Short mmCIF file of C-alpha atoms in Angstrom, two decimals:
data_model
loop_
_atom_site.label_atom_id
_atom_site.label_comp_id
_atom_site.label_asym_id
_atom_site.label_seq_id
_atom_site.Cartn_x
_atom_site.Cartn_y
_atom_site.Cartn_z
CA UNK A 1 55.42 -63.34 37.76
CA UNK A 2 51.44 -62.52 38.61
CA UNK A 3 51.80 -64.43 41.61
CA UNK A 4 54.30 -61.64 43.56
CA UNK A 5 51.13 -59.08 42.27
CA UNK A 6 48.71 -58.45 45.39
CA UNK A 7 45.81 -57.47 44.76
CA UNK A 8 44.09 -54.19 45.42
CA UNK A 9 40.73 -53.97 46.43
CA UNK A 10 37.50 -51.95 46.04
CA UNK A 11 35.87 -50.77 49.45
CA UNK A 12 33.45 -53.19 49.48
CA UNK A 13 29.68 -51.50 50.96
CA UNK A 14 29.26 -55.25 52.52
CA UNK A 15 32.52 -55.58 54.32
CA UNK A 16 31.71 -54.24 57.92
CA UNK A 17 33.89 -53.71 60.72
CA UNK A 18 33.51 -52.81 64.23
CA UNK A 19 34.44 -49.66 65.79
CA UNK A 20 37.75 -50.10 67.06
CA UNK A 21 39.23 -52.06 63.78
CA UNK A 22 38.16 -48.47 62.01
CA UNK A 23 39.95 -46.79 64.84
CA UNK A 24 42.29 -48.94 63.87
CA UNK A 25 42.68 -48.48 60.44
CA UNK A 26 42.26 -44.52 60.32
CA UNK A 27 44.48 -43.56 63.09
CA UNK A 28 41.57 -41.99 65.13
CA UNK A 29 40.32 -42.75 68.28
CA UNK A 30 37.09 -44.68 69.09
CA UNK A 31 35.88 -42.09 71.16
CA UNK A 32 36.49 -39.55 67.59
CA UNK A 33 34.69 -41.70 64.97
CA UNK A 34 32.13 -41.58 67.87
CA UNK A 35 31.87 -37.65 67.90
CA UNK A 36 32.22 -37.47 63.85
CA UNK A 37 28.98 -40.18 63.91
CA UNK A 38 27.45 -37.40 66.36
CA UNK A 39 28.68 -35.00 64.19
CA UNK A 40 27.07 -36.47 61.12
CA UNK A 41 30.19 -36.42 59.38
CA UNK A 42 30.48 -40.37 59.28
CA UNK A 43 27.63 -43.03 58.43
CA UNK A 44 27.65 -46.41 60.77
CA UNK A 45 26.26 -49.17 58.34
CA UNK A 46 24.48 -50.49 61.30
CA UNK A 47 24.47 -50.87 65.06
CA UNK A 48 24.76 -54.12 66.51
CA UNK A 49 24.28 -54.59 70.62
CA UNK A 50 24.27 -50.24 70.95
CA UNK A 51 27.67 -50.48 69.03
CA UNK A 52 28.57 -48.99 65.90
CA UNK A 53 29.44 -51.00 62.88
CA UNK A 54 31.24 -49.21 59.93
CA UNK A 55 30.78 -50.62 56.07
CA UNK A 56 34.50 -50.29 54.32
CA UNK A 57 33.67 -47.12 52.38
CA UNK A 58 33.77 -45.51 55.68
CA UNK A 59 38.08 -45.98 55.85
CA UNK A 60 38.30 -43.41 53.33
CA UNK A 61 36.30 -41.08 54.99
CA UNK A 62 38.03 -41.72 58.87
CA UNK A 63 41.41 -41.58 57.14
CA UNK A 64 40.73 -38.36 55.45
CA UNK A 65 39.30 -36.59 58.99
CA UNK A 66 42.78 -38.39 60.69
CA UNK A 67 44.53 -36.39 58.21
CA UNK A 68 42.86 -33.50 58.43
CA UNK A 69 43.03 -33.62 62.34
CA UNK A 70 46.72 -34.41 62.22
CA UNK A 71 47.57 -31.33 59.76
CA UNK A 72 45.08 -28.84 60.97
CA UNK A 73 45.08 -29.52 64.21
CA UNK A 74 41.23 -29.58 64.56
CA UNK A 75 39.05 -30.77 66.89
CA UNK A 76 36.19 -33.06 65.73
CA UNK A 77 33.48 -30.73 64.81
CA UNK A 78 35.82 -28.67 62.52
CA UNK A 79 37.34 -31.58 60.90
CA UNK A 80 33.27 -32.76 60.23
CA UNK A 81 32.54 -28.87 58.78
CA UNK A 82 36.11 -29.38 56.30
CA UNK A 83 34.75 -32.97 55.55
CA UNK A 84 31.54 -31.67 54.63
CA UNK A 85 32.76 -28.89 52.25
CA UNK A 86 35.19 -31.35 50.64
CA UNK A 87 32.52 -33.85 49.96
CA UNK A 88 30.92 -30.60 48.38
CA UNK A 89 33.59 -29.92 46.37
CA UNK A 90 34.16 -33.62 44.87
CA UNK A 91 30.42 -34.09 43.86
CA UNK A 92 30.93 -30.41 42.02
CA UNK A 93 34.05 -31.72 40.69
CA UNK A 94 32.76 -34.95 39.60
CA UNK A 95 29.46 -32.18 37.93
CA UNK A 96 32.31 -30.61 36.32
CA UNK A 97 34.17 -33.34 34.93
CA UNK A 98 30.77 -34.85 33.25
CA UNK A 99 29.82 -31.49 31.64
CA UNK A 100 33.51 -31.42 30.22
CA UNK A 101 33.22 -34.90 28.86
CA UNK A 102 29.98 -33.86 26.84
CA UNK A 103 32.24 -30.96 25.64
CA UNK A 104 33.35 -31.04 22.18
CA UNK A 105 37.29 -31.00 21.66
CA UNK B 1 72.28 -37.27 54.85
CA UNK B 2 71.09 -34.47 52.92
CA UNK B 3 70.63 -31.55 54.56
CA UNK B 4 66.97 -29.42 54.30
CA UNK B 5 66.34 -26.02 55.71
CA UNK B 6 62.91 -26.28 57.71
CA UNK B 7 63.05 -22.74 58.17
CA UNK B 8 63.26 -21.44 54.83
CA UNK B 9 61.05 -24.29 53.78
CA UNK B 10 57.90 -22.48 56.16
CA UNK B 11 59.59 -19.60 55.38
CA UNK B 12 60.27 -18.06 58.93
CA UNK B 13 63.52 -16.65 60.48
CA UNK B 14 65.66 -18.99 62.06
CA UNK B 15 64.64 -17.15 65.49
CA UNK B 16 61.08 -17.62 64.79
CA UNK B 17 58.73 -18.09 68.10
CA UNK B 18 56.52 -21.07 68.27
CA UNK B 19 53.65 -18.88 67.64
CA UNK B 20 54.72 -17.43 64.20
CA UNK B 21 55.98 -21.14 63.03
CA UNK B 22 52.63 -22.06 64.35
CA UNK B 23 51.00 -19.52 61.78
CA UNK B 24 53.33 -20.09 58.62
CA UNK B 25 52.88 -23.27 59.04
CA UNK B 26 48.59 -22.91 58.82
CA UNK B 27 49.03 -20.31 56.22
CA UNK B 28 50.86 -22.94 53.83
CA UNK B 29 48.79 -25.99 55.15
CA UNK B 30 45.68 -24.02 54.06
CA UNK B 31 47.49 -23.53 50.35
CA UNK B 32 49.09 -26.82 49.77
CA UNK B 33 46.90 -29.66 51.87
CA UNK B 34 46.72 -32.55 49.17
CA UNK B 35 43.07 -32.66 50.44
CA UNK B 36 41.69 -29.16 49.58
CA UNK B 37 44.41 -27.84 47.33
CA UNK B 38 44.46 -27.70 43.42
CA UNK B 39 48.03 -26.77 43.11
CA UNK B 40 50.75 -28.12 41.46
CA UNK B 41 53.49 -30.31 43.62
CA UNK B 42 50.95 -29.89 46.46
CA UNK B 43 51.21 -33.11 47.88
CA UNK B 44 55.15 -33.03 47.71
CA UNK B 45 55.43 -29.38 49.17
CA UNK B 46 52.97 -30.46 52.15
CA UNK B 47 55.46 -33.40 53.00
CA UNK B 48 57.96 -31.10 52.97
CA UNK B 49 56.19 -28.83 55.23
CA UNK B 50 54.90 -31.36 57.31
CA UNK B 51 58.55 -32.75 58.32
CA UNK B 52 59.60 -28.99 58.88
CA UNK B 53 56.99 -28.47 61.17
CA UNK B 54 56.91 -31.67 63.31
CA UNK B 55 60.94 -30.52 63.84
CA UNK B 56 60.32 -26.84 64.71
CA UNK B 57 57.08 -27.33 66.78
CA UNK B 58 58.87 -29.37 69.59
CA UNK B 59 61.09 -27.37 71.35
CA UNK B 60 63.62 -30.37 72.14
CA UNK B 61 63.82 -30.96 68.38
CA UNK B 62 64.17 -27.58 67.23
CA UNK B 63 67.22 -27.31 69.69
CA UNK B 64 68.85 -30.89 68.20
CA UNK B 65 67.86 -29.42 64.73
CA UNK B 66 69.74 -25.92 65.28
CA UNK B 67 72.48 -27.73 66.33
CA UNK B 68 73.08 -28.83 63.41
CA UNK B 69 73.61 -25.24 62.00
CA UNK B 70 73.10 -23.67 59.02
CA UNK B 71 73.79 -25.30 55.57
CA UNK B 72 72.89 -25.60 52.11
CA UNK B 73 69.57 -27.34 51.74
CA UNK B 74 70.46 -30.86 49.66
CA UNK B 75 73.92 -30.59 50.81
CA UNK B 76 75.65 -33.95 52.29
CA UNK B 77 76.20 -33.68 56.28
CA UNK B 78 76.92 -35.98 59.06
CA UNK B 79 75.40 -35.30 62.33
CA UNK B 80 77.38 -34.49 65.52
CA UNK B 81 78.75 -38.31 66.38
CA UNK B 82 77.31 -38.37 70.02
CA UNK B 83 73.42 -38.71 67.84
CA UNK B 84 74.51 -42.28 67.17
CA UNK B 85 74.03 -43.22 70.44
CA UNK B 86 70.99 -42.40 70.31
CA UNK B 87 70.29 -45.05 67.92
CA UNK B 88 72.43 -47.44 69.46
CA UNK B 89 73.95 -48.22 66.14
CA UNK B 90 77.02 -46.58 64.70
CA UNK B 91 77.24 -43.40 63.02
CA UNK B 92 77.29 -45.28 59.80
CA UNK B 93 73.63 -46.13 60.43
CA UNK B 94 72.79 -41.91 59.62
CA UNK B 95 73.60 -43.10 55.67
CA UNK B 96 70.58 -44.40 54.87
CA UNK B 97 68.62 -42.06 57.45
CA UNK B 98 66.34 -38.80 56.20
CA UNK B 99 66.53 -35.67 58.52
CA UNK B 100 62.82 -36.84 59.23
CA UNK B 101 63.57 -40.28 60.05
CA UNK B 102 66.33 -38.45 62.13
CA UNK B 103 64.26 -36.00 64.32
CA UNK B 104 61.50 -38.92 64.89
CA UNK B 105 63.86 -41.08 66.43
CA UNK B 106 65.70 -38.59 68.32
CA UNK B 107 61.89 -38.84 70.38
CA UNK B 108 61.98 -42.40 70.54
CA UNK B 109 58.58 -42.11 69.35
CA UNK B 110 58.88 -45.32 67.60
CA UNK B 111 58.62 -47.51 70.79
CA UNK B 112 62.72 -48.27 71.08
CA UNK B 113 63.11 -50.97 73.51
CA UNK B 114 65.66 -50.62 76.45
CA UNK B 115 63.70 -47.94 77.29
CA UNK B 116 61.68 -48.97 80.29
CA UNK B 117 60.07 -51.87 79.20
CA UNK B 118 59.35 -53.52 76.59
CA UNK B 119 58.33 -51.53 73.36
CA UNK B 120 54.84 -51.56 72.60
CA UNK B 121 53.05 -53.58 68.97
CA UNK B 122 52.56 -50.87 66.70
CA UNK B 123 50.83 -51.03 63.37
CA UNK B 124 53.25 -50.39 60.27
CA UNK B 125 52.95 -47.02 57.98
CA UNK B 126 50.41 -46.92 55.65
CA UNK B 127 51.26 -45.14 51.89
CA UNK B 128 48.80 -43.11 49.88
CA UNK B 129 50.00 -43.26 45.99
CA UNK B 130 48.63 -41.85 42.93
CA UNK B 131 48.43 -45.21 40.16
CA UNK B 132 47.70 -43.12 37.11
CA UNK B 133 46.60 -45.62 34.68
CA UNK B 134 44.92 -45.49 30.92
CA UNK B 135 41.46 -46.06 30.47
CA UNK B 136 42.87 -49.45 28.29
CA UNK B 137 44.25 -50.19 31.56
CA UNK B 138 40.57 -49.13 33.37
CA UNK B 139 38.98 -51.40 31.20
CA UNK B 140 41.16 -54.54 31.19
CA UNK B 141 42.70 -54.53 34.66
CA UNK B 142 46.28 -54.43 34.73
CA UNK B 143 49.53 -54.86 37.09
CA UNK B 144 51.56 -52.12 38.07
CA UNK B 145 54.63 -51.56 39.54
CA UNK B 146 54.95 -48.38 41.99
CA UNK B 147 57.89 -46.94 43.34
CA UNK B 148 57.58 -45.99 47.17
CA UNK B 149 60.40 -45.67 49.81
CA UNK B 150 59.19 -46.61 53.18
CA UNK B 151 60.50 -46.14 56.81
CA UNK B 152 61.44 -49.07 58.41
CA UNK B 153 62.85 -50.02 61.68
CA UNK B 154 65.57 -52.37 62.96
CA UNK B 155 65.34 -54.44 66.22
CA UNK B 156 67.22 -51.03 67.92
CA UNK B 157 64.55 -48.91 66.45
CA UNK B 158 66.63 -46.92 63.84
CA UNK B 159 64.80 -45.99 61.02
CA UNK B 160 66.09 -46.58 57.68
CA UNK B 161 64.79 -45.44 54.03
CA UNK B 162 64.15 -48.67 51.87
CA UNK B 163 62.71 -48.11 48.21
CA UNK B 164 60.43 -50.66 47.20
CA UNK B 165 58.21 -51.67 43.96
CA UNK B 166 55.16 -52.49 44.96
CA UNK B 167 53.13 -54.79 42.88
CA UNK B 168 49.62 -54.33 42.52
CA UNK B 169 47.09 -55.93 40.28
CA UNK B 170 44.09 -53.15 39.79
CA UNK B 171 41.07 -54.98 38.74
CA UNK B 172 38.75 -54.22 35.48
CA UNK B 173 36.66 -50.83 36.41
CA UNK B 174 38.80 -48.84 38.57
CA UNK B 175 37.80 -45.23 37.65
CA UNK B 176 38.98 -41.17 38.54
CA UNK B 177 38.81 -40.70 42.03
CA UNK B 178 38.50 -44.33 43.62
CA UNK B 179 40.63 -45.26 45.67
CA UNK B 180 41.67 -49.02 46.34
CA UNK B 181 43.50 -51.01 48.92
CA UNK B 182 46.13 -53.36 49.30
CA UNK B 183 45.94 -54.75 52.82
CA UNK B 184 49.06 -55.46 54.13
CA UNK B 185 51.62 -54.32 52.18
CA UNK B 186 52.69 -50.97 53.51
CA UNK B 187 55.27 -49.93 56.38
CA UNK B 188 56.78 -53.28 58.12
CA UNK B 189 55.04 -53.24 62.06
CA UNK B 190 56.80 -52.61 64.62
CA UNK B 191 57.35 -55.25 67.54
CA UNK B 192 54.78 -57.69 66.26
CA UNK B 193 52.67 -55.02 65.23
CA UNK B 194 50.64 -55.53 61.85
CA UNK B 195 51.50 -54.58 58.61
CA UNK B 196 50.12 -51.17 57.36
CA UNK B 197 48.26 -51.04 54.02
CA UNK B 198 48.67 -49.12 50.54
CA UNK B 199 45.75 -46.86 49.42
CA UNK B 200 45.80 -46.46 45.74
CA UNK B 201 43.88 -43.39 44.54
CA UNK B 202 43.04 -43.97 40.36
CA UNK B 203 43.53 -41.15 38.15
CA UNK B 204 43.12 -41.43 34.51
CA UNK B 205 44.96 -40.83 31.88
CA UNK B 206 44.13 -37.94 29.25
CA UNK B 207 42.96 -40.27 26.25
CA UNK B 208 43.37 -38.75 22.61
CA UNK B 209 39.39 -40.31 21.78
CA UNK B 210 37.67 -40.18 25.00
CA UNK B 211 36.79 -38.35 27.76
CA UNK B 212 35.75 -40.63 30.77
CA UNK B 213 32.59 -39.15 33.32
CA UNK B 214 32.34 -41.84 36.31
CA UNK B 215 32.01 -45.03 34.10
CA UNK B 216 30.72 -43.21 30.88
CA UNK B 217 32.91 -42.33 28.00
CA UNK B 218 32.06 -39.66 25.53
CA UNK B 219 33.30 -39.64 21.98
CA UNK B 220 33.40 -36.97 19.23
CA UNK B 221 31.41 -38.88 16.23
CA UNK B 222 32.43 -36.57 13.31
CA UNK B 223 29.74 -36.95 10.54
CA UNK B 224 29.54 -35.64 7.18
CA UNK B 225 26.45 -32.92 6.68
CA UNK B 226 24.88 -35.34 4.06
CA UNK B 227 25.58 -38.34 6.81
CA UNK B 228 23.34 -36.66 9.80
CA UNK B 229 20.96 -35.35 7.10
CA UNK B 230 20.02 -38.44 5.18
CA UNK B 231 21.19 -41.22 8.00
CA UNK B 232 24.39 -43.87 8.21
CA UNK B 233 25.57 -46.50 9.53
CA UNK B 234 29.42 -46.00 10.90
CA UNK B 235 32.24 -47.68 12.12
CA UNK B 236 32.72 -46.44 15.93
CA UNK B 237 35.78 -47.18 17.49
CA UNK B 238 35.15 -48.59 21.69
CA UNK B 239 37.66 -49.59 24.11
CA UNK B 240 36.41 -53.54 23.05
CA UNK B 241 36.95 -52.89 19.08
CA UNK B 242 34.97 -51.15 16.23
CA UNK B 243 31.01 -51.66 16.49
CA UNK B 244 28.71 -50.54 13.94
CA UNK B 245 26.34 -47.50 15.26
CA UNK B 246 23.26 -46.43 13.26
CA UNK B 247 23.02 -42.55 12.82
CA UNK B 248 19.67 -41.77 12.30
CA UNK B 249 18.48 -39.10 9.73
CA UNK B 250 18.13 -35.84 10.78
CA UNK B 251 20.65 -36.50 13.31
CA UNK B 252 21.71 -32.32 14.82
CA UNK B 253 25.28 -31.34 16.07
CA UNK B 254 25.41 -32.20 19.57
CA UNK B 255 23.24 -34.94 19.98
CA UNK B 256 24.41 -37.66 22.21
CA UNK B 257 24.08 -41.07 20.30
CA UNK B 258 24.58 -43.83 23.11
CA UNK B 259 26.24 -47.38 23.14
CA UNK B 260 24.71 -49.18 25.89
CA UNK B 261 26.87 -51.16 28.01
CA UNK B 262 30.49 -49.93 25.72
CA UNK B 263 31.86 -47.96 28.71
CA UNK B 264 34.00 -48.77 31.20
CA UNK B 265 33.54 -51.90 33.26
CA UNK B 266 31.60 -51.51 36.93
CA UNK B 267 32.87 -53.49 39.97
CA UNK B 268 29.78 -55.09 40.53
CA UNK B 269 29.03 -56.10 37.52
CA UNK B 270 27.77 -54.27 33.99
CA UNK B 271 29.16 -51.66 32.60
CA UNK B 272 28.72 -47.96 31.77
CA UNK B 273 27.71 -46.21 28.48
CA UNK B 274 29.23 -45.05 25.50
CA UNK B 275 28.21 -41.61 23.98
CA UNK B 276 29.16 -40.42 20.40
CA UNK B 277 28.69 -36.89 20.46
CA UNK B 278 27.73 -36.06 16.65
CA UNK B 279 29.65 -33.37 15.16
CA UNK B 280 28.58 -32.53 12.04
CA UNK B 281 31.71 -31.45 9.82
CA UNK B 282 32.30 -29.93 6.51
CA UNK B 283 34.54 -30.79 3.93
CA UNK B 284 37.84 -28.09 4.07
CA UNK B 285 37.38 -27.30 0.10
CA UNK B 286 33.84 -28.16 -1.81
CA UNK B 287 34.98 -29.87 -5.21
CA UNK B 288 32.76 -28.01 -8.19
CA UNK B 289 30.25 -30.95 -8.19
CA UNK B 290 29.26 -30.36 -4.23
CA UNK B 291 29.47 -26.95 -4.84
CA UNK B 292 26.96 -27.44 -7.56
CA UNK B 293 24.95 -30.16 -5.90
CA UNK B 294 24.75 -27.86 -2.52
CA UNK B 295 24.05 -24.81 -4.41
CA UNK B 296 20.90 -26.56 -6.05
CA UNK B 297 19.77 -27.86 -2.67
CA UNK B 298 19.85 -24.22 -1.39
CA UNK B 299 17.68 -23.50 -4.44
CA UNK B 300 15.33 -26.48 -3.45
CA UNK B 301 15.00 -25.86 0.41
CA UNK B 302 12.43 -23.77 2.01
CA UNK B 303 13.90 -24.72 5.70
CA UNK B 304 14.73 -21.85 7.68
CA UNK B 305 16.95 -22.70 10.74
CA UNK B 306 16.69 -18.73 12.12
CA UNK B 307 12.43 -18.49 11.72
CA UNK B 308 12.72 -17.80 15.61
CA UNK B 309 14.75 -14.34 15.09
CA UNK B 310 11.40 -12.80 13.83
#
């Protein structure tokens, strides 16, 4: 029976990928990942030969701004401003959640 | 088919111009996004609002989806039988359709072939889910079994709904708010086209001993007054088993006694930290002897817990 399970996996920091396998894999094009690196809004792990290279962590991120794009219909800059406040809001979240924990019941 | 009323669902006349469907639609975005919104059902209500306003945007769907006239929202319909055509399939083909599926084919968006040339490789769906799972679960690794229904396409390029368990195995440390992948096993591609992939965003379950911060648990550690005064060793219950912790004397409500290493598992390797939060409790009724025996303490003591007041 384990054998049909797949396994899922953690974004791995040291799994890299180039450019257009993020565009890929976020539904954006290689010429938007470019403007959300311009932007700020997106890290490259590296650049190899002037081109970008992306680390895995950086799917979540590229799928999130597709998503946002796609439902907000926003150009690259204001999907990079709503990324930025919603980073905001998970590292107050994740403040929030840790004072709660040392919260007695 | 069941029938759903994109109007009412953006909640706009059935005359509506573009422009006001335009700004219902951003006015309920804005409140339901699964992204930025706290609400209840707010993933399932922007789905739903999604699908109404892909339809009602494009004026050659909005004219195929008035067609279809006016009906009760989850009532059974057919379409007009000329649609099948469309699909090159027969009407029979619109049972296991959505009205989404429905509309996005009605485009040919999907790449049909016979339509000058052949279709282009396109990369299958990919499926965000929610795996709630226990913090047992966090700290074991477990298999679970997900319900999704996906879209997939036939060699004519008619969509169909197909429900599917998916079968993932979440490794030992997955924590609130990750979000893992399983490569490959979303929507079927399309012509050759790859496979999409599953994202699987952890939340935890509400556990009736702790409360989980990143890969930290805190504990209530309930002690008695004569316990934190004097010092104890107690049982402490961790996600591994019981393990003795040593409460040291003088220990104040509050304080954070920590169990290196008993939290939950980190993907890399080591672990986070237990804390027992002592809570220093009283018994509900005093017998006469602890009555007594706290009454001549109160004789005894000269310590002053409010000397700061003056």
């Amino acid at each position: 029976m384990t054998g049909e399970y797949s396994d899922a996996l953690w974004p791995d920091e040291r799994q890299t990928m180039p450019l257009r396998a993020l565009a890929e894999l976020s539904g954006l094009s290689e010429d938007e990942l470019r403007q959300l690196v311009d932007c700020g809004a997106l890290a490259p792990f590296s650049e190899s030969s002037g081109q970008h290279v992306f680390s895995a962590v950086s799917i979540t991120v590229a799928r999130t701004a597709r998503r946002l794009r796609d439902d907000f219909e926003l150009e690259p800059h204001g999907v990079a401003v709503l990324l930025a406040y919603l980073d905001r809001i998970r590292e107050l979240e994740a403040q929030l959640r840790a004072l709660q924990a040392r919260l007695p019941r | 088919m069941k029938f759903k009323d994109y109007y009412a669902i953006l909640g706009v006349d059935r005359g509506a111009s573009e422009e006001d469907i335009k700004k219902a639609y951003r006015r309920l975005a804005r409140k339901y996004h699964p992204d930025v919104s706290k609400e209840p059902q707010a993933e399932a209500r922007f789905k739903e609002m999604g699908e109404a306003y892909a339809t009602l945007k494009d004026p050659e769907k909005r004219a195929a989806y008035d067609q279809l006239g006016q009906q009760r929202p989850g009532e059974e319909f057919r379409p007009p039988p000329e649609w099948s055509t469309q699909f090159g399939e027969g009407a029979g083909t619109f049972d296991e359709m959505d009205l989404a599926d429905l509309f996005a084919g009605l485009t040919g968006r999907r790449g049909r072939p016979g339509r000058g040339g052949p279709a282009p490789a396109m990369r299958g769906q990919d499926y965000e889910i929610t795996a709630p799972i226990t913090l047992e679960e966090a700290f074991q690794g477990t298999h679970l079994n997900l319900d999704l229904t996906t879209t997939e396409f036939d060699e004519q390029g008619t969509p169909r709904r197909v429900p599917r368990i998916v079968k993932a195995r979440i490794p030992k440390g997955a924590t609130e708010g990750q979000t893992l992948r399983l490569p490959g096993q979303g929507g079927r591609g399309i012509n050759g086209g790859p496979a999409g992939d599953i994202y699987l965003h952890i939340a935890l379950r509400p556990h009736r001993l702790y409360r989980a911060s990143g890969h930290d648990l805190f504990l209530d550690l309930p002690l008695t007054p004569w316990e934190a005064a004097l010092g104890a060793s107690v049982e402490v219950p961790t996600l591994a088993g019981l393990v003795n912790l040593r409460v040291p004397s003088g220990t104040r409500t509050g304080q954070q006694l920590r169990l290196s290493g008993r939290g939950l598992p980190k993907p890399g390797g080591g672990a986070g930290d237990l804390y027992a939060i002592a809570q220093i409790v009283m018994p509900p009724e005093l017998s006469e002897r602890e009555r007594g025996l706290l009454k001549e303490l109160a004789t005894a003591s000269t310590f002053s817990p409010r000397q700061h007041f003056h």
